[in-house]
XYZ file of C-alpha atoms in Angstrom:
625
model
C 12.899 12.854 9.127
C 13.970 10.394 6.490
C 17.660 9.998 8.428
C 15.322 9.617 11.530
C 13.702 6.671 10.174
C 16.843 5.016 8.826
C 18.416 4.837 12.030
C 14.791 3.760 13.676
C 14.207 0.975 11.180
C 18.022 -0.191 11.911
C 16.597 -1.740 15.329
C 13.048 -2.979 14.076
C 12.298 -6.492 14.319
C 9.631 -9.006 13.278
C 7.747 -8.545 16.179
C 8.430 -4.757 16.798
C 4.789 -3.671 15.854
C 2.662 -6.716 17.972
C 5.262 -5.622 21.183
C 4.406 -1.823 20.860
C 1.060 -2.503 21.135
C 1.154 -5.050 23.829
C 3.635 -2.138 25.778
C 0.279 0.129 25.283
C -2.275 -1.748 26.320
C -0.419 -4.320 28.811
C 2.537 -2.011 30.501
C 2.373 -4.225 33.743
C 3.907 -7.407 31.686
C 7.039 -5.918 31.349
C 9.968 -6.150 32.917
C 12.176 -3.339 33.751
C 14.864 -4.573 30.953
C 12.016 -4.457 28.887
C 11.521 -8.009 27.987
C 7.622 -9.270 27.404
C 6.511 -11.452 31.001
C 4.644 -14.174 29.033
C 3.638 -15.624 32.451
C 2.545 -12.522 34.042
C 0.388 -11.434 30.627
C -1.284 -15.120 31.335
C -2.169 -14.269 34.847
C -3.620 -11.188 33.853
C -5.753 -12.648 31.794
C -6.590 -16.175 33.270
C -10.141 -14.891 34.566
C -11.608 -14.007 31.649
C -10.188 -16.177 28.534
C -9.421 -19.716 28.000
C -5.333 -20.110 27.422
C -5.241 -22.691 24.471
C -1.938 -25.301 23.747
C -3.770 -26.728 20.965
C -4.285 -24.890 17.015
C -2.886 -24.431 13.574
C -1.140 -21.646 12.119
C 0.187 -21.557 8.032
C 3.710 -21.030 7.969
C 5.587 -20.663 4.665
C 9.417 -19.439 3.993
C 9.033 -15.988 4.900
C 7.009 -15.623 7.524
C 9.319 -13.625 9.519
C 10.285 -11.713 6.901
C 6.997 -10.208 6.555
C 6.541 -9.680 9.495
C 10.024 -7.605 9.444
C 8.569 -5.917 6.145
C 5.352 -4.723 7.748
C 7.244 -2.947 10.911
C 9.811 -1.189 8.774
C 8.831 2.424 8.209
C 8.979 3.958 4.867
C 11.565 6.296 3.397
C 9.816 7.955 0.388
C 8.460 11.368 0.177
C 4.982 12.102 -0.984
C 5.080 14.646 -4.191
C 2.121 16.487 -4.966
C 0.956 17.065 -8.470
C 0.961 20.882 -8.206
C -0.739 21.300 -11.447
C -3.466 18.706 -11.540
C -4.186 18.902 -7.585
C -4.959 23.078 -8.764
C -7.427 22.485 -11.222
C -10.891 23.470 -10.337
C -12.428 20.128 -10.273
C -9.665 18.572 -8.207
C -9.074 21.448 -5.473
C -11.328 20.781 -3.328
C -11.782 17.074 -4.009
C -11.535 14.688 -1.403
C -10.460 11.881 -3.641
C -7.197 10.563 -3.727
C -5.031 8.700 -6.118
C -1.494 8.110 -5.185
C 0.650 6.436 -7.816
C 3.696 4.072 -6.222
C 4.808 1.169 -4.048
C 1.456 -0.038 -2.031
C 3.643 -1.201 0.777
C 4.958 2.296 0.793
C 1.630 3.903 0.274
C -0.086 1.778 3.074
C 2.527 2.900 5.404
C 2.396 6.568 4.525
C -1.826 6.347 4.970
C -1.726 4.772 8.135
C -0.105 7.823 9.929
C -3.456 10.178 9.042
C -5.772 6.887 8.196
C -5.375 4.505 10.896
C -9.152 3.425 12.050
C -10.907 5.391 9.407
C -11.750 3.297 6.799
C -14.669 1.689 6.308
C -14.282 -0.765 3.179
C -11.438 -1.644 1.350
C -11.477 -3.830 -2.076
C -8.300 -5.195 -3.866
C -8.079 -7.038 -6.632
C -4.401 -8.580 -6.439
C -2.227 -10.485 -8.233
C -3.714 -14.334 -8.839
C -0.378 -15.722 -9.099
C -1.988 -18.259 -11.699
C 1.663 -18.582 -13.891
C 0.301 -16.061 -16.595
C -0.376 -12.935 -14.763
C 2.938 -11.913 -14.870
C 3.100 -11.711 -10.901
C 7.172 -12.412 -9.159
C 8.400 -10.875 -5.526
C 10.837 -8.317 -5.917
C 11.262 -5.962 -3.198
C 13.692 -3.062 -1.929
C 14.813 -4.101 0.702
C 18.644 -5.293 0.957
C 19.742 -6.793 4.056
C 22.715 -9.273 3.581
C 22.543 -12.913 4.988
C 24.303 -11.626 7.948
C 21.402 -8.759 9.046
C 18.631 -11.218 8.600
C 20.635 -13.842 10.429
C 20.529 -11.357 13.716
C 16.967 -10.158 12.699
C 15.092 -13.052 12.425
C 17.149 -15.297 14.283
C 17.446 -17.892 11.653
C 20.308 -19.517 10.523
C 22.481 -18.451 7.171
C 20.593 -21.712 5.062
C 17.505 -19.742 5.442
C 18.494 -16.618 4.680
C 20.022 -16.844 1.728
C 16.590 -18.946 0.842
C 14.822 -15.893 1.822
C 16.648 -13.153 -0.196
C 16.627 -15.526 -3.138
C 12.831 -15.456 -3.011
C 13.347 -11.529 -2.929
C 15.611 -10.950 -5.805
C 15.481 -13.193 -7.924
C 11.472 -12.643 -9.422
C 9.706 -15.632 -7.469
C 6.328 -16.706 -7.982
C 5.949 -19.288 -5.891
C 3.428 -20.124 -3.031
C 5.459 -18.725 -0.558
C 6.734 -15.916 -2.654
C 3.103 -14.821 -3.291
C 2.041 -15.060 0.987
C 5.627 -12.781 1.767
C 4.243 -10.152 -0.475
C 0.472 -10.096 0.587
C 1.487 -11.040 4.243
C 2.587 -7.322 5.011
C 0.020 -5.899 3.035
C -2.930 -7.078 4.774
C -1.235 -6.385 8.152
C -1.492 -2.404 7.107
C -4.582 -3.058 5.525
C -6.181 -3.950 8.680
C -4.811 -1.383 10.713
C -6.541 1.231 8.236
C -10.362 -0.544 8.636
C -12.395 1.278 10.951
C -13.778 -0.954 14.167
C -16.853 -1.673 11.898
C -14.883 -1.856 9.119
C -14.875 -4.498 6.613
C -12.249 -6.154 3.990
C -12.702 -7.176 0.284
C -10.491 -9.546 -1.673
C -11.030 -11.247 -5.048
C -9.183 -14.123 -5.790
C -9.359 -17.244 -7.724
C -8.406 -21.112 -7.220
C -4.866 -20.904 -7.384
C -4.310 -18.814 -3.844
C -7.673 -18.967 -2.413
C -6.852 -21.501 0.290
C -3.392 -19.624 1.351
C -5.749 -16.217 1.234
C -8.216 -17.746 3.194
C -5.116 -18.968 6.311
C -3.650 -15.856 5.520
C -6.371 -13.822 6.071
C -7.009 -16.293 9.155
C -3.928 -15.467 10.752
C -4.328 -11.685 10.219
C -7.932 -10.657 11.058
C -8.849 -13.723 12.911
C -10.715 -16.328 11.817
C -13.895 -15.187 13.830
C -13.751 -12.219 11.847
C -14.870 -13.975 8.508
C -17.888 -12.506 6.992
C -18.243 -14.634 4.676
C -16.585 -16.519 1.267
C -18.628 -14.895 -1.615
C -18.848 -16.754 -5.081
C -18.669 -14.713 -8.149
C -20.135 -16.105 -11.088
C -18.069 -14.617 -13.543
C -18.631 -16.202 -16.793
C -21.973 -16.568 -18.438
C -21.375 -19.412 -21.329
C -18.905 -22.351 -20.062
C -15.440 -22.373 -21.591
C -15.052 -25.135 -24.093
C -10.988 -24.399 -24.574
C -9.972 -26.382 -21.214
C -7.107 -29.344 -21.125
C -9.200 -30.799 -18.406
C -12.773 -30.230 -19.488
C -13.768 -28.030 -16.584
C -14.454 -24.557 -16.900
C -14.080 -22.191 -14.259
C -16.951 -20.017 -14.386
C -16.161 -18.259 -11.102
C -13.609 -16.439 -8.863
C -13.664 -16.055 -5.101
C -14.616 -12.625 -2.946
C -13.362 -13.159 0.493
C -14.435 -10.953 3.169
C -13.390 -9.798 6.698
C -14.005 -7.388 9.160
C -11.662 -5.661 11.791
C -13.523 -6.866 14.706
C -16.909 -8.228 15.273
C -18.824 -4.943 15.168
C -18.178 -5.370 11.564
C -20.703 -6.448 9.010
C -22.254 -6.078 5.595
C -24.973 -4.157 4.472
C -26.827 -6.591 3.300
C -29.818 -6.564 0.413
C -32.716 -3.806 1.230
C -35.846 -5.259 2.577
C -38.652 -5.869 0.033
C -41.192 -3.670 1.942
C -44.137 -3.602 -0.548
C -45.268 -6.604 1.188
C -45.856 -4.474 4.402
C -49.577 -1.950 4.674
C -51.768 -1.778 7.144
C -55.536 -2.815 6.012
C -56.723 -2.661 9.627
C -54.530 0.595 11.213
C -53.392 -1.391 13.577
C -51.389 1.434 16.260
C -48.071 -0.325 15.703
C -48.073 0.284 11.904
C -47.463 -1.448 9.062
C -47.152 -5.415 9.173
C -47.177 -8.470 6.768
C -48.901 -11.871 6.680
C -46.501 -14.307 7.496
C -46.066 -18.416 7.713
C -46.206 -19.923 11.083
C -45.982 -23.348 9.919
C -42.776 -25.627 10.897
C -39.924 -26.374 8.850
C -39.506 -29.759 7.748
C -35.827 -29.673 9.785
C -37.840 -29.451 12.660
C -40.877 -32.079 12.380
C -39.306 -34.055 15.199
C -39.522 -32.129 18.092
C -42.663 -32.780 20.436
C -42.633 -29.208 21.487
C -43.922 -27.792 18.214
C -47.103 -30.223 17.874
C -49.751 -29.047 19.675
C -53.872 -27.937 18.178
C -54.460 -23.929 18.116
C -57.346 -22.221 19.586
C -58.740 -18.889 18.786
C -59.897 -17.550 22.395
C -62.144 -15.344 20.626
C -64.464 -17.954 18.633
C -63.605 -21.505 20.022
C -62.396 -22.803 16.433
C -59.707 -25.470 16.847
C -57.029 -25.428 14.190
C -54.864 -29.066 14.021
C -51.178 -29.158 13.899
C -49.563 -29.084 10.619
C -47.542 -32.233 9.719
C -44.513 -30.313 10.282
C -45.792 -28.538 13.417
C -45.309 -24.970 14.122
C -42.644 -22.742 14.670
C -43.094 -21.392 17.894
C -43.646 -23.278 21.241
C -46.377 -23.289 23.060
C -45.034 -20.640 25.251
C -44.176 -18.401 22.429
C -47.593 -18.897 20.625
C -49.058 -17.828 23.616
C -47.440 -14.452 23.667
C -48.302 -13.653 20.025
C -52.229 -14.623 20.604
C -51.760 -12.597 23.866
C -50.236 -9.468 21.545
C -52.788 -9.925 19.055
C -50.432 -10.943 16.593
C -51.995 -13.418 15.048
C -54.344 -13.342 12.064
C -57.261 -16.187 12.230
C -59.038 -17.890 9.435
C -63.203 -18.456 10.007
C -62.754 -21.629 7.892
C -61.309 -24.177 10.429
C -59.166 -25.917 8.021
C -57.231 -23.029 7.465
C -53.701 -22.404 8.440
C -53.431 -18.990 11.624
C -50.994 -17.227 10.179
C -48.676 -14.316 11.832
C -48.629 -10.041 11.864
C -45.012 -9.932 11.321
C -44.145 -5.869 11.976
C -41.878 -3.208 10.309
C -41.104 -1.872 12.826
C -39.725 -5.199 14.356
C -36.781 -5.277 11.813
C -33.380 -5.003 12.925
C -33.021 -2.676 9.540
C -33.850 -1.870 6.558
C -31.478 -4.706 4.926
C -32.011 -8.909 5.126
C -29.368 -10.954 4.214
C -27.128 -10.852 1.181
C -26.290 -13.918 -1.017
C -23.283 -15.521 -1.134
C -23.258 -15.812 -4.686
C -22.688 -12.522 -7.160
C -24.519 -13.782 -10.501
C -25.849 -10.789 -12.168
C -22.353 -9.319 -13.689
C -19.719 -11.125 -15.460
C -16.329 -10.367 -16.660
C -17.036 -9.642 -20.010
C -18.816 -6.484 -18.736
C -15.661 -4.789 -17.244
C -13.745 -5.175 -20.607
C -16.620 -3.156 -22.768
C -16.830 -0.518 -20.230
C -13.313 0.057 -20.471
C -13.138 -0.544 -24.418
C -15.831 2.469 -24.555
C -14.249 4.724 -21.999
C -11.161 4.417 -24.562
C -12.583 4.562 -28.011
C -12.640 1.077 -28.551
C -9.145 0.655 -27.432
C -8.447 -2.485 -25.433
C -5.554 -1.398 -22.987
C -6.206 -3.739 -19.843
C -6.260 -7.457 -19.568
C -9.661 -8.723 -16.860
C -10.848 -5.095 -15.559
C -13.539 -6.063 -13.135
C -17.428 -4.502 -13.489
C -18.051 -1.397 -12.210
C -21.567 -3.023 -11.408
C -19.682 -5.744 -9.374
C -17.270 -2.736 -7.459
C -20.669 -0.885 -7.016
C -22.701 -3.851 -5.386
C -19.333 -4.447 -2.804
C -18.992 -0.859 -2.122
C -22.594 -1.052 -1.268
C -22.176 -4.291 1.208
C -19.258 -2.306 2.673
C -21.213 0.944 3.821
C -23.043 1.690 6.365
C -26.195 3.454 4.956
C -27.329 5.178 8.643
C -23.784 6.784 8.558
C -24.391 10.456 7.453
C -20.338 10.906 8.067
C -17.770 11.081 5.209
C -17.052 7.272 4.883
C -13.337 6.529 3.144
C -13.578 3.371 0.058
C -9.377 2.453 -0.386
C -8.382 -0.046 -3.296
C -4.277 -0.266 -3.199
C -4.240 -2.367 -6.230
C -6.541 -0.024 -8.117
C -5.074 -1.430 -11.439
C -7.616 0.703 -14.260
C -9.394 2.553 -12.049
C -12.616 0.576 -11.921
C -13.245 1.043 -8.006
C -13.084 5.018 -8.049
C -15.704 4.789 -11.421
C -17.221 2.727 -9.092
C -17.487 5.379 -6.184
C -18.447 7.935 -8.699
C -21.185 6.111 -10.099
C -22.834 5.790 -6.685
C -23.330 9.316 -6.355
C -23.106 9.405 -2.697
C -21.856 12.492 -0.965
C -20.443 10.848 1.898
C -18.224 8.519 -0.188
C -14.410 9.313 -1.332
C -12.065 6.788 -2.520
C -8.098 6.902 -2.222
C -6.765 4.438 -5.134
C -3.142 3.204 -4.814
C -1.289 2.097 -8.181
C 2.496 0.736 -8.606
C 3.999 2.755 -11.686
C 4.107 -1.117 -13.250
C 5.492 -0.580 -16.454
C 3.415 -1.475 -20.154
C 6.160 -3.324 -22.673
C 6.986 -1.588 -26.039
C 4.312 -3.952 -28.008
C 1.529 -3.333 -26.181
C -1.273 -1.259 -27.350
C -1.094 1.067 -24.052
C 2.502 1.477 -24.883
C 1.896 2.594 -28.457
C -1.141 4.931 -27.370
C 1.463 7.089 -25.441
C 1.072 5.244 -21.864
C 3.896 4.149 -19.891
C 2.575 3.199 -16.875
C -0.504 1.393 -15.521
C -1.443 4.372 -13.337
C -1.581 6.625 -16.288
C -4.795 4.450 -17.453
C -6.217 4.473 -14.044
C -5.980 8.663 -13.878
C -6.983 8.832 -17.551
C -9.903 6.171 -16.845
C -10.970 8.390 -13.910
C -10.805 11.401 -15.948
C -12.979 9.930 -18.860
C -15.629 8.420 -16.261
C -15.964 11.655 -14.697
C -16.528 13.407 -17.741
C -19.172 10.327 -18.962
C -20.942 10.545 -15.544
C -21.215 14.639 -15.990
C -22.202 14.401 -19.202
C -25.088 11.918 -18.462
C -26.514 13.276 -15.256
C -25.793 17.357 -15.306
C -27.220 17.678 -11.744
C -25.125 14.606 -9.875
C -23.788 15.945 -6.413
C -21.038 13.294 -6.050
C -17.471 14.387 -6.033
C -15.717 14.104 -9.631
C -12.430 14.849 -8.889
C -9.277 13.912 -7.317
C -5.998 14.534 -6.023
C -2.516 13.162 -7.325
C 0.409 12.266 -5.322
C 3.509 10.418 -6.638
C 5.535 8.342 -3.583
C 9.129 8.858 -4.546
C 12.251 7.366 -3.448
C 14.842 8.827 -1.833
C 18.419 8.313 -4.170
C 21.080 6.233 -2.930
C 23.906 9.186 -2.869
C 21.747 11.694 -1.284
C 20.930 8.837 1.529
C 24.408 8.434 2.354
C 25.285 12.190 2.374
C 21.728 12.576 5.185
C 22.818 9.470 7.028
C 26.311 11.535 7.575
C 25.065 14.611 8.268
C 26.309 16.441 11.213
C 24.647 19.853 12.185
C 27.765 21.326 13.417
C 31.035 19.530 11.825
C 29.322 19.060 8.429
C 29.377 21.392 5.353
C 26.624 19.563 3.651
C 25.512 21.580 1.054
C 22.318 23.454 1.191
C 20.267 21.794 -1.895
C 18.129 19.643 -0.014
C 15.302 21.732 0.345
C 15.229 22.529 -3.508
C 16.133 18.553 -4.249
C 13.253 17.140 -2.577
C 10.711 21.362 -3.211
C 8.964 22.576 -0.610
C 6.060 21.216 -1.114
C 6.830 17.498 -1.067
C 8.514 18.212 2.269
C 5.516 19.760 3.464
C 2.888 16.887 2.086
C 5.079 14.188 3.731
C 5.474 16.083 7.034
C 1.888 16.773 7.117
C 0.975 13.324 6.331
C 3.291 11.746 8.968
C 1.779 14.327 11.452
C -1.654 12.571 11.143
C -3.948 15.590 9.006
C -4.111 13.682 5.578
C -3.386 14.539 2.026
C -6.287 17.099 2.046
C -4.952 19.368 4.703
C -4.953 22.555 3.890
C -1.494 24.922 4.646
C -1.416 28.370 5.069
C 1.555 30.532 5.059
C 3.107 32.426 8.549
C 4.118 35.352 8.384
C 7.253 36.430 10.966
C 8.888 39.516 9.345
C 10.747 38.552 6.361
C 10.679 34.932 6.842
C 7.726 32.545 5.550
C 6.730 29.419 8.070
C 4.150 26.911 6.827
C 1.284 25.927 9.451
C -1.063 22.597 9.692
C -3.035 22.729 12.494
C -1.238 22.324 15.932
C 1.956 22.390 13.423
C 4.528 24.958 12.403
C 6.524 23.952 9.371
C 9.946 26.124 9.268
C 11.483 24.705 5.987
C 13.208 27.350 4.579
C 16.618 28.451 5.060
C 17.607 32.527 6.573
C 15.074 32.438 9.901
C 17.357 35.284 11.706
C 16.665 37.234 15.248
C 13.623 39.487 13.421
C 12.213 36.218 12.476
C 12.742 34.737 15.586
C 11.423 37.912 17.472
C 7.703 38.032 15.497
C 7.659 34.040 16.281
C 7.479 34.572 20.050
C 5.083 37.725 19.616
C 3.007 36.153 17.350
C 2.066 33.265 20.536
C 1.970 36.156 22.704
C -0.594 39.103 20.891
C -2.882 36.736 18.848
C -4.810 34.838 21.884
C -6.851 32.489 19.206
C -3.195 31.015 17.649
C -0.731 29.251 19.497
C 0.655 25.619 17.664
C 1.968 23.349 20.575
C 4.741 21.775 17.516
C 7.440 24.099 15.683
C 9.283 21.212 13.008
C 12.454 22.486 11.142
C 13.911 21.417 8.159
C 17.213 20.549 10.245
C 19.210 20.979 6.959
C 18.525 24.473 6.973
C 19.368 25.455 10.247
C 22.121 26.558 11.866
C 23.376 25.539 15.597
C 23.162 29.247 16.659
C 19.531 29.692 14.625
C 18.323 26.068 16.472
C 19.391 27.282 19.811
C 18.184 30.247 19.872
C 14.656 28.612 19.167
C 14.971 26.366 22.127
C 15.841 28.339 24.571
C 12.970 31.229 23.303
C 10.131 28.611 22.771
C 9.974 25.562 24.692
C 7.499 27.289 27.715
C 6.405 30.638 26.555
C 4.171 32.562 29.375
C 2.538 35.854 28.424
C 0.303 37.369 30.496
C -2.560 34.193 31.148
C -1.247 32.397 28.248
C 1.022 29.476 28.306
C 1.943 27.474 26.089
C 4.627 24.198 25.802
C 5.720 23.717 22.448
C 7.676 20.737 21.459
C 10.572 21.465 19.159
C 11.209 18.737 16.513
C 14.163 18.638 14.360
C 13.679 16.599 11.337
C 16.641 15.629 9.206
């Protein structure tokens, strides 16, 4: 599969992804060389929307490039942590935690996790100058490739593989290594699904285009303000603190939204059992806003007893017309003293939910919190510079859920950092919630105190963090129902002489040796495969069966990995479709590595249409190399 995706990422270009889609949803705009009919997608769509010449865009040194970055598939395999994943709090776990490359990770999760997510919250890199953030990436095209690429000339290339190699932390540096990320970030949100990202000062207005350019700008929810610090900071050159940090929030498409705060609905009773049930008093007077207009000043009469209320300086807040239908509904409540103010029955059951609007401003939590939960977790170790609040996490998982949903609902954080979102999820206690945290191996230095306590790598907090929460959260509430565990995958890369020998493998001429399998273990191979194939990391695989040879099935898949399938194996393969009438997978994938020309023949000439008795069956053969 991985030589498959080499040669398929050889021909991707910046706009590979946006033209795939358009060639899904708008066939008819292409011509039969398979160019993109700008004229004829206009015409198509002249009716309905209005064809703008005018508009901004932010562009930055780059751009291209991450768009390029974003398209290219991924070549790592997905490892499984045999041991951990087996333990009896983790086995049946829906959590995830995968420790590697986001870029890789995001790529991997959107084969299974495409349109299934519900919130997502990352915490990236500020680029402030002191947070240790520079672009490096993988990726090594020559001036030459990205010439023919991007179409650019060799100037900007070789300014855009400086910005990759050599550690950049500039403006545009920072944009070409978020850029891709929230382009697979937004293909994992769900259509309701909604987008979390803190930031502060320094990148907040690039974010904010970024995010512009990505979601759409309609598709703000809203800039949130998070007051982070309680006492101002004297230390500052300038004399201003900066007592808070950004939250900035999108959805996929408009049928997103937040949750907002729940409804304060001790006001509401019903004194007089009024039929449509519980209501509270509420103001009908006019805002001052709205003083000016004629239509809202106008005397009240109660129909019942003749008493003539005046108009309130401000007048009131319904028309005339309006007023009418709430004295007509009996919705209004009038005083006997005629200098009092009619008021309204405002209903229950007249709410659009349970939630009213949530502030723009978080100002109950601040930073200092998210160091002394961590401090405690670790024994009064300090191992992580600015963890954020669980209590902060909890309150934007919250705003990210849907609380009528009684389906599993998916939390991602692929810059998961010490693990605060997942204690987050925990903490919650909420059945229907599972996390999947993403975490580069970033590396601690020798002097550090992480370094000296036996960690090497940031994710090795965030599982150890995880673990320790779990255990807190267990020990403090023996009856909570949430899910405690998790599963741990490692993304690893392929090595550079084992790529060359796949790229020149030949399933006839070549006498590539057969290690691969053992190289890479079954089971990665399997978890990757799976994965790609769209059933997630918590698929379960059972074992096949077929004489003395073992296949490997995921639902409508049939893994054959292993080397030695002969004509007995071949020969309980086709009976197997034909006596068991409840089994029948429509995909057989080999291991190509491990199969013979004779053995791979014989399966395609013995499978492709298999017809016994009233049972047929096409199966697609797919050799993956």
């Amino acid at each position: 599969m991985i030589k498959q995706i080499i040669e398929n990422n050889a021909e991707v270009k910046p706009n590979s992804k946006k033209l795939e889609a358009l060639r899904e949803h708008f066939a008819g705009c292409f011509t039969a060389e398979g160019t993109f009919d700008i004229e004829r997608f206009k015409d198509m769509l002249k009716d309905d929307v209005d064809i703008s010449n005018e508009g901004y865009s932010l562009d930055f040194l780059g751009k291209d490039y991450a768009n390029l970055i974003a398209s290219i598939d991924t070549t790592t395999v997905i490892e499984p942590d045999l041991e951990h994943n087996a333990k009896p709090e983790n086995k049946d776990s829906e959590n995830i935690y995968i420790s590697g490359d986001n870029l890789d990770a995001l790529k991997h999760l959107l084969k299974s996790y495409a349109g299934k997510v519900k919130c997502i919250y990352i915490d990236p890199p500020y680029n402030t100058g002191s947070d240790g953030f520079v672009y490096n990436d993988k990726f090594r095209f020559t001036p030459e490739e990205l010439e023919k690429k991007l179409n650019i000339d060799e100037d900007e290339a070789k300014r855009i593989l400086d910005l990759t190699s050599r550690g950049s932390s500039t403006h545009s540096a920072w944009l070409m290594f978020m850029s891709p990320r929230l382009q697979l970030a937004r293909e994992l949100l769900s259509k309701d699904g909604v987008i979390f990202i803190s930031i502060d000062d320094n990148e907040q207005a690039n974010l904010k285009l970024l995010c512009d350019y990505i979601f759409g700008e309609e598709n703000l929810v809203s800039t949130f303000i998070w007051k982070k610090r309680q006492q101002p900071d004297s230390r500052t050159k300038n004399g201003v603190s900066k007592d808070h940090d950004f939250l900035l929030c999108y959805s996929r498409r408009e049928e997103g939204r937040i949750r907002g705060k729940l409804s304060d609905m001790s006001k509401y009773s019903n004194p007089d059992n009024d039929s449509r049930g519980d209501w509270m008093s509420d103001n009908m007077v006019g805002l001052a806003t709205e003083s000016q207009r004629p239509n809202l000043h106008y005397k009240l009469t109660n129909p019942s007893t003749g008493i003539v209320y005046a108009c309130p300086p401000t007048g009131w807040r319904y028309s005339k017309e309006r007023m009418k239908e709430l004295i007509d509904n009996d919705e209004i409540i009038w005083p006997t003293d005629v200098n009092g103010r009619p008021r309204r029955k405002k209903f229950a059951k007249d709410l659009l939910s349970d939630y009213t609007g949530f502030s723009s401003l978080f100002d109950t939590v601040y930073s200092s919190q998210g160091t002394r939960e961590l401090t405690e977790l670790f024994e009064g170790n300090d191992y992580f510079d600015f963890p954020k609040p669980v209590d902060y996490i909890k309150q934007i998982v919250e705003q990210g859920i849907d609380p009528s949903n009684n389906q599993d609902i998916l939390v991602v954080d692929f810059f998961s950092g010490s693990g605060t979102t997942a204690q987050a999820v925990m903490e919650l206690n909420d059945k229907r919630l599972h996390y999947i945290m993403v975490q580069w191996k970033e590396e601690f230095q020798e002097q550090s105190d992480a370094y000296k306590a036996g960690y090497r790598t940031i994710d090795e907090i965030g599982i150890e963090r995880i673990k320790r929460a779990a255990a807190k959260i267990k020990a403090e509430n023996p009856l909570f129902a949430g899910d405690l565990g998790f599963k741990h995958y490692t993304l690893k890369d392929v090595p550079e002489n084992v790529l060359d020998k796949m790229i020149e493998f030949n399933p006839i001429e070549s006498g590539f040796a057969n290690n691969l399998l053992e190289m890479f273990g079954r089971e990665t191979v399997l978890e990757t495969w799976k994965v790609h194939d769209g059933y997630g990391m918590n698929a379960k695989i059972e074992e096949v069966k077929l004489a003395d040879y073992t296949a490997y099935q995921c639902g409508d898949h049939l893994y054959l990995t292993n080397e030695g399938m002969d004509d007995d194996a071949i020969t309980a393969l086709v009976d197997k479709y034909g006596e068991q009438t409840d089994w029948g997978p429509h995909y057989v994938v080999l291991f190509g590595y491990n199969f013979n020309f004779a053995t791979t023949d014989a399966l395609k000439k013995n499978l492709p249409l298999l017809s016994v008795g009233e049972k047929q069956i096409k199966i697609n053969i797919d050799i993956r190399y």
